[in-house]
Tab-separated table of C-alpha atoms (C1' of nucleotides) in Angstrom:
chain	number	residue	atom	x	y	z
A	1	UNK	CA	96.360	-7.949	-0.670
A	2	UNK	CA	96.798	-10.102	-3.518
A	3	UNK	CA	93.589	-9.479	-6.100
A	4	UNK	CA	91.991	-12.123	-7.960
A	5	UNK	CA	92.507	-12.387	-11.743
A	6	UNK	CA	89.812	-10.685	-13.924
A	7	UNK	CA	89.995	-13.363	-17.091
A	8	UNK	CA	88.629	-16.061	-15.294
A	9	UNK	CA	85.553	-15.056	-13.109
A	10	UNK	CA	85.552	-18.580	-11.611
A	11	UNK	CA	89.225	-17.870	-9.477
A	12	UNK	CA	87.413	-14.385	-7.917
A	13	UNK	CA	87.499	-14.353	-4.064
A	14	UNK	CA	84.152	-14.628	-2.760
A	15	UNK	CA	82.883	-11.769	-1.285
A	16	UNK	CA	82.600	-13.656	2.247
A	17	UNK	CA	84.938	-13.198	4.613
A	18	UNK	CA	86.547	-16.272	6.306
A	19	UNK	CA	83.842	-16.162	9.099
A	20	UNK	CA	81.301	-16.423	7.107
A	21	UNK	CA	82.982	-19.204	4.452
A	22	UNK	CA	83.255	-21.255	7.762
A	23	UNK	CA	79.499	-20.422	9.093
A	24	UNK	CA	78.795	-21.466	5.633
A	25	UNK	CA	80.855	-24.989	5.954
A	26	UNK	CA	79.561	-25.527	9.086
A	27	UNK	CA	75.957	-24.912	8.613
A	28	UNK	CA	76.017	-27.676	5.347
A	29	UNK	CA	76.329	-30.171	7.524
A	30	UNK	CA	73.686	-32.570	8.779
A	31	UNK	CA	75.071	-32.016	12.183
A	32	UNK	CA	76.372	-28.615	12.108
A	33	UNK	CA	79.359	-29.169	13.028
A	34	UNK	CA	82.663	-29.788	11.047
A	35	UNK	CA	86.224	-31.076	11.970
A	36	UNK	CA	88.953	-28.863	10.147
A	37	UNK	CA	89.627	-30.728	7.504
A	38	UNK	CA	86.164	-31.091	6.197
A	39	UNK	CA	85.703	-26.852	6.505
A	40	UNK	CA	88.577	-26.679	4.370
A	41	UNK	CA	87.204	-29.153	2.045
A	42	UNK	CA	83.900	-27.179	1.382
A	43	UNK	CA	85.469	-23.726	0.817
A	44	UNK	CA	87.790	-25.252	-1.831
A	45	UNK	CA	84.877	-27.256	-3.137
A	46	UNK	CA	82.799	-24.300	-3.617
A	47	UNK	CA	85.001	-21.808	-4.232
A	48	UNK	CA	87.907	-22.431	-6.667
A	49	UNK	CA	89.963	-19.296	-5.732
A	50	UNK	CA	90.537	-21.187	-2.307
A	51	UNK	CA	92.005	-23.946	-4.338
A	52	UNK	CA	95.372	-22.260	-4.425
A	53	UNK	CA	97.446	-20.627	-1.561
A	54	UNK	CA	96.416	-22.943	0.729
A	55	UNK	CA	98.585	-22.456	3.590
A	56	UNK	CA	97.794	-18.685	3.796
A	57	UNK	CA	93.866	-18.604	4.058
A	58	UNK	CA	93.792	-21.888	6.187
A	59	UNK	CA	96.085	-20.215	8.315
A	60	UNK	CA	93.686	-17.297	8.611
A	61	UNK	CA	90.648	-19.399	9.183
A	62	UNK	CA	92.204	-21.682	12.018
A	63	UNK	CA	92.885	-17.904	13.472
A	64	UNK	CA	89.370	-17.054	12.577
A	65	UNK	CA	88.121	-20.096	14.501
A	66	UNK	CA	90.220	-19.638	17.880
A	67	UNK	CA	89.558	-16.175	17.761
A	68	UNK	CA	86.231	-15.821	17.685
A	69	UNK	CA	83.126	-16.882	20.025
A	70	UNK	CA	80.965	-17.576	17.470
A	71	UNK	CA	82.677	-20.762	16.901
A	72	UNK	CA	82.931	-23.315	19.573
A	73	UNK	CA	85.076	-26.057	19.634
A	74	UNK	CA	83.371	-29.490	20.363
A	75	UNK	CA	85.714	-32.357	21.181
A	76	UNK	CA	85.638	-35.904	19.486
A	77	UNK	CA	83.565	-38.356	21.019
A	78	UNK	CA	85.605	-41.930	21.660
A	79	UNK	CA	83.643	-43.234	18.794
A	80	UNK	CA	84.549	-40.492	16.493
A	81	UNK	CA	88.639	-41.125	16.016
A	82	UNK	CA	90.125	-38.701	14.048
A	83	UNK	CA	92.707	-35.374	14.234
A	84	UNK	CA	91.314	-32.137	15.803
A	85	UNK	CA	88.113	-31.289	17.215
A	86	UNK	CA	84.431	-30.656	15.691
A	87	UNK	CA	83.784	-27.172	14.813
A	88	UNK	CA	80.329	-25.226	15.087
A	89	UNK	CA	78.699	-22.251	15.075
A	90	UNK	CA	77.470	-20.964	18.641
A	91	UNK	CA	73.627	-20.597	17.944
A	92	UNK	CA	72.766	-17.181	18.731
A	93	UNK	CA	75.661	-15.654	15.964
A	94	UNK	CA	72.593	-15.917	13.234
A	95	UNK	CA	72.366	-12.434	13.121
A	96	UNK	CA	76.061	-11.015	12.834
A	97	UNK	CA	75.499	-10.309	9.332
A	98	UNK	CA	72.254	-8.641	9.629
A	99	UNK	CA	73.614	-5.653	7.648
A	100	UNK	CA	73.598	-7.628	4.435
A	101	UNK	CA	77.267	-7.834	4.616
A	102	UNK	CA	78.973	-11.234	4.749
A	103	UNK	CA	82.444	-9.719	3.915
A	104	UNK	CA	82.200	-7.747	7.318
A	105	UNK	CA	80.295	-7.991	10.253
A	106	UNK	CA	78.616	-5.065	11.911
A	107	UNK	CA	79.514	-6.062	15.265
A	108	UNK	CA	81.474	-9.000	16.722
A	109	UNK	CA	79.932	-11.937	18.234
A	110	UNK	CA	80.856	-11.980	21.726
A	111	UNK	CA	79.950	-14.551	24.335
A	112	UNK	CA	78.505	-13.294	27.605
A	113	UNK	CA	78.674	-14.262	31.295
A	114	UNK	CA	75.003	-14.326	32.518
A	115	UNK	CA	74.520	-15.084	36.182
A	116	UNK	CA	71.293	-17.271	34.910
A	117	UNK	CA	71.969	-20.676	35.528
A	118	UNK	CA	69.642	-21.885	33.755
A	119	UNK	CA	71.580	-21.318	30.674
A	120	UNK	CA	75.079	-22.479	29.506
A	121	UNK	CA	77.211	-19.212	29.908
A	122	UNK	CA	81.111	-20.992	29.040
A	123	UNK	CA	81.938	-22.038	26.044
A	124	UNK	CA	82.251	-25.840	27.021
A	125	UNK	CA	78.840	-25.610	28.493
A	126	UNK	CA	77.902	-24.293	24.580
A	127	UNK	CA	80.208	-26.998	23.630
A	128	UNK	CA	77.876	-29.688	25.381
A	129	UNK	CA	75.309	-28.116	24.365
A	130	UNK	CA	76.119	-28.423	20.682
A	131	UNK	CA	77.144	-32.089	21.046
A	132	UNK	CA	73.640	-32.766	22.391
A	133	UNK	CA	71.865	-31.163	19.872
A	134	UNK	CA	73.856	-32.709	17.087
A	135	UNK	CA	73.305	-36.363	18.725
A	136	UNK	CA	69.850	-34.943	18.612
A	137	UNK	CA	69.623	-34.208	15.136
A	138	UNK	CA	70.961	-37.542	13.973
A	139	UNK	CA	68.844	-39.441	16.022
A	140	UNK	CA	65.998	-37.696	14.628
A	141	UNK	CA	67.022	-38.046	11.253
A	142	UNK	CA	67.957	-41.845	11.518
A	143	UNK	CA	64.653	-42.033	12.673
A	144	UNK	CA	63.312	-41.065	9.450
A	145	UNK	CA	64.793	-43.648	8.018
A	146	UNK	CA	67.815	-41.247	6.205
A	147	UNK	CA	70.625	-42.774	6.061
A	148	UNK	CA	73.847	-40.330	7.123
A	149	UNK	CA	77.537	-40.807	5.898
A	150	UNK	CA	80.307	-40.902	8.616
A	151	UNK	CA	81.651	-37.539	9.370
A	152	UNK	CA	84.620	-38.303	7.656
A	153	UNK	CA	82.691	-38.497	4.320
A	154	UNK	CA	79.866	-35.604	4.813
A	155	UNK	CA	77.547	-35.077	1.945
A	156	UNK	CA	78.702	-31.346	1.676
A	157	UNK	CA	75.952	-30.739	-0.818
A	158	UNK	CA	73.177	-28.393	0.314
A	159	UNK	CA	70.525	-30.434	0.068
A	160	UNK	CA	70.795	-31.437	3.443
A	161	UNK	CA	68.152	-33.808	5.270
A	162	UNK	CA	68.006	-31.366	7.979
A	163	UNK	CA	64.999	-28.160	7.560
A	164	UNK	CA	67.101	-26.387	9.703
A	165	UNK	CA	67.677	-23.135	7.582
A	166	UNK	CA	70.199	-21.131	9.282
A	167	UNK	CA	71.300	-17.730	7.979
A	168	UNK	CA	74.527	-19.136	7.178
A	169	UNK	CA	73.407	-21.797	4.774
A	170	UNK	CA	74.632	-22.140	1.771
A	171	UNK	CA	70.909	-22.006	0.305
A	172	UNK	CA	70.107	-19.073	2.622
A	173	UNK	CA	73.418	-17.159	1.798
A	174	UNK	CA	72.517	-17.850	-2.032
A	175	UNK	CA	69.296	-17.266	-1.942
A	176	UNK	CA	69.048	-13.834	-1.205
A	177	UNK	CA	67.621	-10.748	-3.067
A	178	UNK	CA	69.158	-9.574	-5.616
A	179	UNK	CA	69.593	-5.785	-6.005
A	180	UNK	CA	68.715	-4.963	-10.199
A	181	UNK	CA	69.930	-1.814	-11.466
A	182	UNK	CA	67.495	0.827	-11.415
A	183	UNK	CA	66.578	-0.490	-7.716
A	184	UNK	CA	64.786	-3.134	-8.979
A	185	UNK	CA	64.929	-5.849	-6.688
A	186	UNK	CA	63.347	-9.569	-6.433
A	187	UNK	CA	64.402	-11.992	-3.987
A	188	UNK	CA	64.800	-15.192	-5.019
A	189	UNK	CA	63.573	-16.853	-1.933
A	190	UNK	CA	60.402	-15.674	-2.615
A	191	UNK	CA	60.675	-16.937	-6.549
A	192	UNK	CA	61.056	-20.331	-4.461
A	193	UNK	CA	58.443	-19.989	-2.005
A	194	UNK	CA	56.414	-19.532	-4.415
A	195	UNK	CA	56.912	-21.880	-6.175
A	196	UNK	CA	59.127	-20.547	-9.306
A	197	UNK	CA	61.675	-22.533	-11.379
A	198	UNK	CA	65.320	-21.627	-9.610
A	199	UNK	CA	66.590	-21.662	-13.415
A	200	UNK	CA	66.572	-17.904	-14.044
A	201	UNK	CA	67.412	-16.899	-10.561
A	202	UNK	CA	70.404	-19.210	-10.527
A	203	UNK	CA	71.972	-17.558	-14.060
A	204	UNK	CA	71.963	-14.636	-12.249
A	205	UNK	CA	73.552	-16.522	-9.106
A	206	UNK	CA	76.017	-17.711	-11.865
A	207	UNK	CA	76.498	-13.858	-13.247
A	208	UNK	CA	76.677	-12.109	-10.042
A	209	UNK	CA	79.028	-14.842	-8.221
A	210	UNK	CA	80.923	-15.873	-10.909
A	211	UNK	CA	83.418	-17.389	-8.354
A	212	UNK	CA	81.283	-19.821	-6.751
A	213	UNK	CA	82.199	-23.295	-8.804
A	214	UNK	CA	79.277	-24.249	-10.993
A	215	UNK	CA	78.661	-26.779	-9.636
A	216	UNK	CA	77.864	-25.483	-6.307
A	217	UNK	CA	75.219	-23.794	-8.059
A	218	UNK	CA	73.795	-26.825	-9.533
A	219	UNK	CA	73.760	-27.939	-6.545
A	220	UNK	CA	71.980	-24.746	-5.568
A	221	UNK	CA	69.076	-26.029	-8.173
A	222	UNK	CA	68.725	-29.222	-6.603
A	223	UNK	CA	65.436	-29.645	-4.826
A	224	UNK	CA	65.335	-27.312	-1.892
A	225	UNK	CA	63.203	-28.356	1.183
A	226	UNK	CA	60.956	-25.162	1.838
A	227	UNK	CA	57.539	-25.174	2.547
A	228	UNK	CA	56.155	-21.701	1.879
A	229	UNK	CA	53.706	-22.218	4.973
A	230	UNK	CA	57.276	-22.330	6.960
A	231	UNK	CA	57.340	-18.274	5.697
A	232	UNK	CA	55.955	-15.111	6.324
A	233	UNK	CA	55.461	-12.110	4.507
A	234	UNK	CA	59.395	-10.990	3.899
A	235	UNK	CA	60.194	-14.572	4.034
A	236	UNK	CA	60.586	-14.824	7.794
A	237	UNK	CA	60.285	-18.190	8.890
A	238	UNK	CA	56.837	-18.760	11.039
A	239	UNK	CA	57.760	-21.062	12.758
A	240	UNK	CA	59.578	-19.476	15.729
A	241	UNK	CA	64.232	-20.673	16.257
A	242	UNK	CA	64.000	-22.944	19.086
A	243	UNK	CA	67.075	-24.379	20.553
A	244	UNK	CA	65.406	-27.131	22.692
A	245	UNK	CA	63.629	-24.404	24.927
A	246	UNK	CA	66.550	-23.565	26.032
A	247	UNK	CA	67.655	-20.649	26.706
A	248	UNK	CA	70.482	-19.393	24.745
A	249	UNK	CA	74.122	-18.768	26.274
A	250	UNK	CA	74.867	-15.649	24.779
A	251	UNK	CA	73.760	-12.645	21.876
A	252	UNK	CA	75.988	-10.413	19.554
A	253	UNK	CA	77.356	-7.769	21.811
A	254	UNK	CA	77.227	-4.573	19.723
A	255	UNK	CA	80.542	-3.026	20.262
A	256	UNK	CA	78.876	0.686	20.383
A	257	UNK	CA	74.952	0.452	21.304
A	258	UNK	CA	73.250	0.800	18.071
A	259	UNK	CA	70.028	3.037	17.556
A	260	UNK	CA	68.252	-0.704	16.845
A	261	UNK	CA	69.841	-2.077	19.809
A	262	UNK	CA	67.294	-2.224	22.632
A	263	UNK	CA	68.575	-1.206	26.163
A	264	UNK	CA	69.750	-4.052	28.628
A	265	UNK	CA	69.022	-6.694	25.962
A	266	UNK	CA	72.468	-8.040	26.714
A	267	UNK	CA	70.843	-9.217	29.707
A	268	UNK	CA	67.676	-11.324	27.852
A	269	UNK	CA	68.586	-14.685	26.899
A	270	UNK	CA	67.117	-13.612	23.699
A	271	UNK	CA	66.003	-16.302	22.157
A	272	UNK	CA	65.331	-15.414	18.552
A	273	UNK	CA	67.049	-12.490	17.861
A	274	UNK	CA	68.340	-14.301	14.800
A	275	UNK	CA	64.602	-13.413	13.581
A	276	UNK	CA	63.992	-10.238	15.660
A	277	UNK	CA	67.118	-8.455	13.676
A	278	UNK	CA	66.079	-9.305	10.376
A	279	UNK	CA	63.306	-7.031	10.005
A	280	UNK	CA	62.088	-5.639	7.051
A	281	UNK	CA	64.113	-2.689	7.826
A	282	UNK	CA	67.211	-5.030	7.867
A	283	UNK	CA	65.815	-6.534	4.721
A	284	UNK	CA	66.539	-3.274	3.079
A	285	UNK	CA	69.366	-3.250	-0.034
A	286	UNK	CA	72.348	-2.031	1.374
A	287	UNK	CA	75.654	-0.705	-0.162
A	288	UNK	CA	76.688	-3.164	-2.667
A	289	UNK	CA	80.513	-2.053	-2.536
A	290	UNK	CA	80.921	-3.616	0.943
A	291	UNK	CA	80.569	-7.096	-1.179
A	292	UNK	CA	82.287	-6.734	-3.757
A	293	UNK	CA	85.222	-4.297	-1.995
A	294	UNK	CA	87.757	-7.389	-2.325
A	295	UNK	CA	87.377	-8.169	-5.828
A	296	UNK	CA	87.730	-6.387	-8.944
A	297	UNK	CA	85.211	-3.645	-9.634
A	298	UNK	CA	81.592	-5.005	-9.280
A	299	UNK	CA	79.339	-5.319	-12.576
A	300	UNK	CA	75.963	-4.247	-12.353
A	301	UNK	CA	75.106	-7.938	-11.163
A	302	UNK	CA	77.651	-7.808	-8.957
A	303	UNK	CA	75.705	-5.864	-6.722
A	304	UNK	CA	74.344	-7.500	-3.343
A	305	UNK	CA	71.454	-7.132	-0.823
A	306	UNK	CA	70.732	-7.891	2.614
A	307	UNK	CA	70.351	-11.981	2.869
A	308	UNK	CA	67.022	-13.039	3.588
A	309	UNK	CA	67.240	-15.539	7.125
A	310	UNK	CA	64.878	-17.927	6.770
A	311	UNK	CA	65.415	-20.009	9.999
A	312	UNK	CA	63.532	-22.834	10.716
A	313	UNK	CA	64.575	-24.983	13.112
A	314	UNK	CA	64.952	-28.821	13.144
A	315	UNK	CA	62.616	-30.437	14.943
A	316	UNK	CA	64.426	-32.395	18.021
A	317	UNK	CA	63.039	-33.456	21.102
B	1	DT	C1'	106.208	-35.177	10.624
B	2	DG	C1'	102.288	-32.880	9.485
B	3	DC	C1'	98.086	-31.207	11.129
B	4	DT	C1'	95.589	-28.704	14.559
B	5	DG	C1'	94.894	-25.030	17.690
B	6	DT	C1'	96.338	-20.734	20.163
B	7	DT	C1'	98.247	-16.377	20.412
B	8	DT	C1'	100.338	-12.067	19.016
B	9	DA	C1'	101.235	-8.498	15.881
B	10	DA	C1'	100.661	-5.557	12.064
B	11	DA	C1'	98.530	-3.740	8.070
B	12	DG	C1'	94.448	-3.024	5.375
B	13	DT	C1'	89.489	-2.086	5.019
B	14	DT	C1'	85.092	-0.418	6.392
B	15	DC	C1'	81.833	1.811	9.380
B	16	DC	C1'	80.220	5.528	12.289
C	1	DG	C1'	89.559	10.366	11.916
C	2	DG	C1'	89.065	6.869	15.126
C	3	DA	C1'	87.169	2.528	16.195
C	4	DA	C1'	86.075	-1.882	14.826
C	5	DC	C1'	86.726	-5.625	11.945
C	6	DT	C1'	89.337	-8.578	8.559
C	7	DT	C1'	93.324	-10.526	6.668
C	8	DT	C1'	97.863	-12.164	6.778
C	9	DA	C1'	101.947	-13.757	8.908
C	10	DA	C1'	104.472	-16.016	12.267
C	11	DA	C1'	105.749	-18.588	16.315
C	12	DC	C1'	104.783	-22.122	19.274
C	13	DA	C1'	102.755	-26.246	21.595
C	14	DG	C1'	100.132	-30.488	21.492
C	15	DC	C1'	98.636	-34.500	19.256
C	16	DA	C1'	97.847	-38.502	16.019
DNA sequence: TGCTGTTTAAAGTTCC
DNA sequence: GGAACTTTAAACAGCA
């Protein structure tokens, strides 16, 4: 494994893997969904050290992308011309970084067969589903008057016009607590619930990520859409993840049962266990070396926490 | 022709 | 130490 250069902090790899750079893609876009082309696009946007080797890592993520259930493949509609297919995230993976971790999962997503007919079980029925809800969202949001580029041309900034704050967005993957040394720790989400300036949360965003572009974190310190109401204590959203009413089509599948998984859950449609697995427990700091494993030896700042999910989800009907 | 998508394989890393 | 997960490479087919 080729290891990033230590003079310039800006050319680090990210401590994501390629899962969770495409969750990340995926979930800045007003739709949530992303053709190819505009996943690559964000990754070398954001993160500089993507900017060379090309062929390898896009390589890896198209494997990444067939490989894995979390990510469904949604095919162009007749009035959306263009090479390849929409990408997006299958709406119950929220929580397959509940350890803290985005450079490994703790268990795979896997898609199950439910005999509940009620709920979309294949992938193309998740598909549909997707395509619904993302017709859903713009019509929503062209209702409120904002005015949405074609998909071509996303905005991939995060300020998106969309409240939907899934774990994977950018804000929600930034804006995380931070472990101090000493144990120290202050999350920055609540600094912004409450109210607080971003400015000195985001130098630390710039010390302890020092190879996410700068200008992703300016971006970062653009206005961010959170109502505090939206959050609990442990800035849990309130406001229960909805899809619709639907039920959901499938849940991370735990490779080996864990002592938090609960017995013959695989068989719920589990609505919000996005929310359910962030816990406080979850919330806990966890080893920082998983995030920074990759890159050269992690800095004090380097050190990383569990990600606080604040989900809130758009409202569609 | 180049991009996209799928699949297989192998090696490395991390977790339990 | 084994299992699970990630990364990388490569081959191949389909499509715009």
């Amino acid at each position: 494994m080729p290891r990033p250069g230590r003079n310039t902090y800006s050319d680090q790899k990210p401590p994501y893997s390629y899962i969770s750079l495409t969750a990340m893609a995926i979930q800045s876009s007003p739709e949530k969904m992303l053709p190819l082309s505009e996943i690559y696009k964000f990754i070398m946007d954001r993160f500089p050290y993507y900017r060379e080797n090309t062929q390898r890592w896009q390589n890896s993520l198209r494997h990444n992308l067939s490989f894995n259930d979390c990510f469904i493949k949604i095919p162009r509609r007749p009035d959306q011309p263009g090479k390849g297919s929409f990408w997006a995230l299958h709406p119950n993976c929220g929580d397959m970084f509940e350890n803290g971790s985005f450079l490994r999962r703790r268990k795979r997503f896997k898609v199950m067969m439910t005999s509940d007919h009620l709920a979309p079980t294949k992938p193309t029925d998740a598909a549909h589903y997707l395509q619904q809800q993302a017709k859903l969202r713009l019509s929503a949001l062209a209702a409120t008057g904002t005015h949405l580029p074609q998909m071509s041309t996303y905005n991939l900034g995060v300020s998106q016009p969309s409240t939907f704050k899934h774990p994977f967005a950018i804000e929600n993957i930034i804006a995380r607590e931070y472990k101090m040394p000493g144990g120290l720790a202050f999350s920055t989400m609540q600094s912004m619930s409450a109210g607080y300036p971003l400015h000195n949360q985001l130098s630390t965003v710039g010390t302890a990520w020092p190879h996410m572009y700068s200008t992703s974190v300016i971006d970062t310190a653009a206005p961010i859409s959170m109502a505090s109401s939206d959050y609990s204590a442990y800035g849990l959203p309130i406001k229960p993840l909805c899809h619709g009413g639907q039920p959901l089509p499938a849940i991370p599948v735990p490779i080996k049962p864990t002592p938090a998984a609960v017995p013959g859950l695989s068989a719920l449609p589990a609505p919000i266990p996005a929310i359910l697995s962030n816990s406080p427990s979850s919330l806990s700091p966890t080893s920082p070396q998983t995030a920074t494993s990759q890159s050269s030896p992690a800095t004090p700042s380097e050190t990383l926490t569990s990600p606080t999910s604040a989900l809130q989800s758009v409202a569609v009907h």
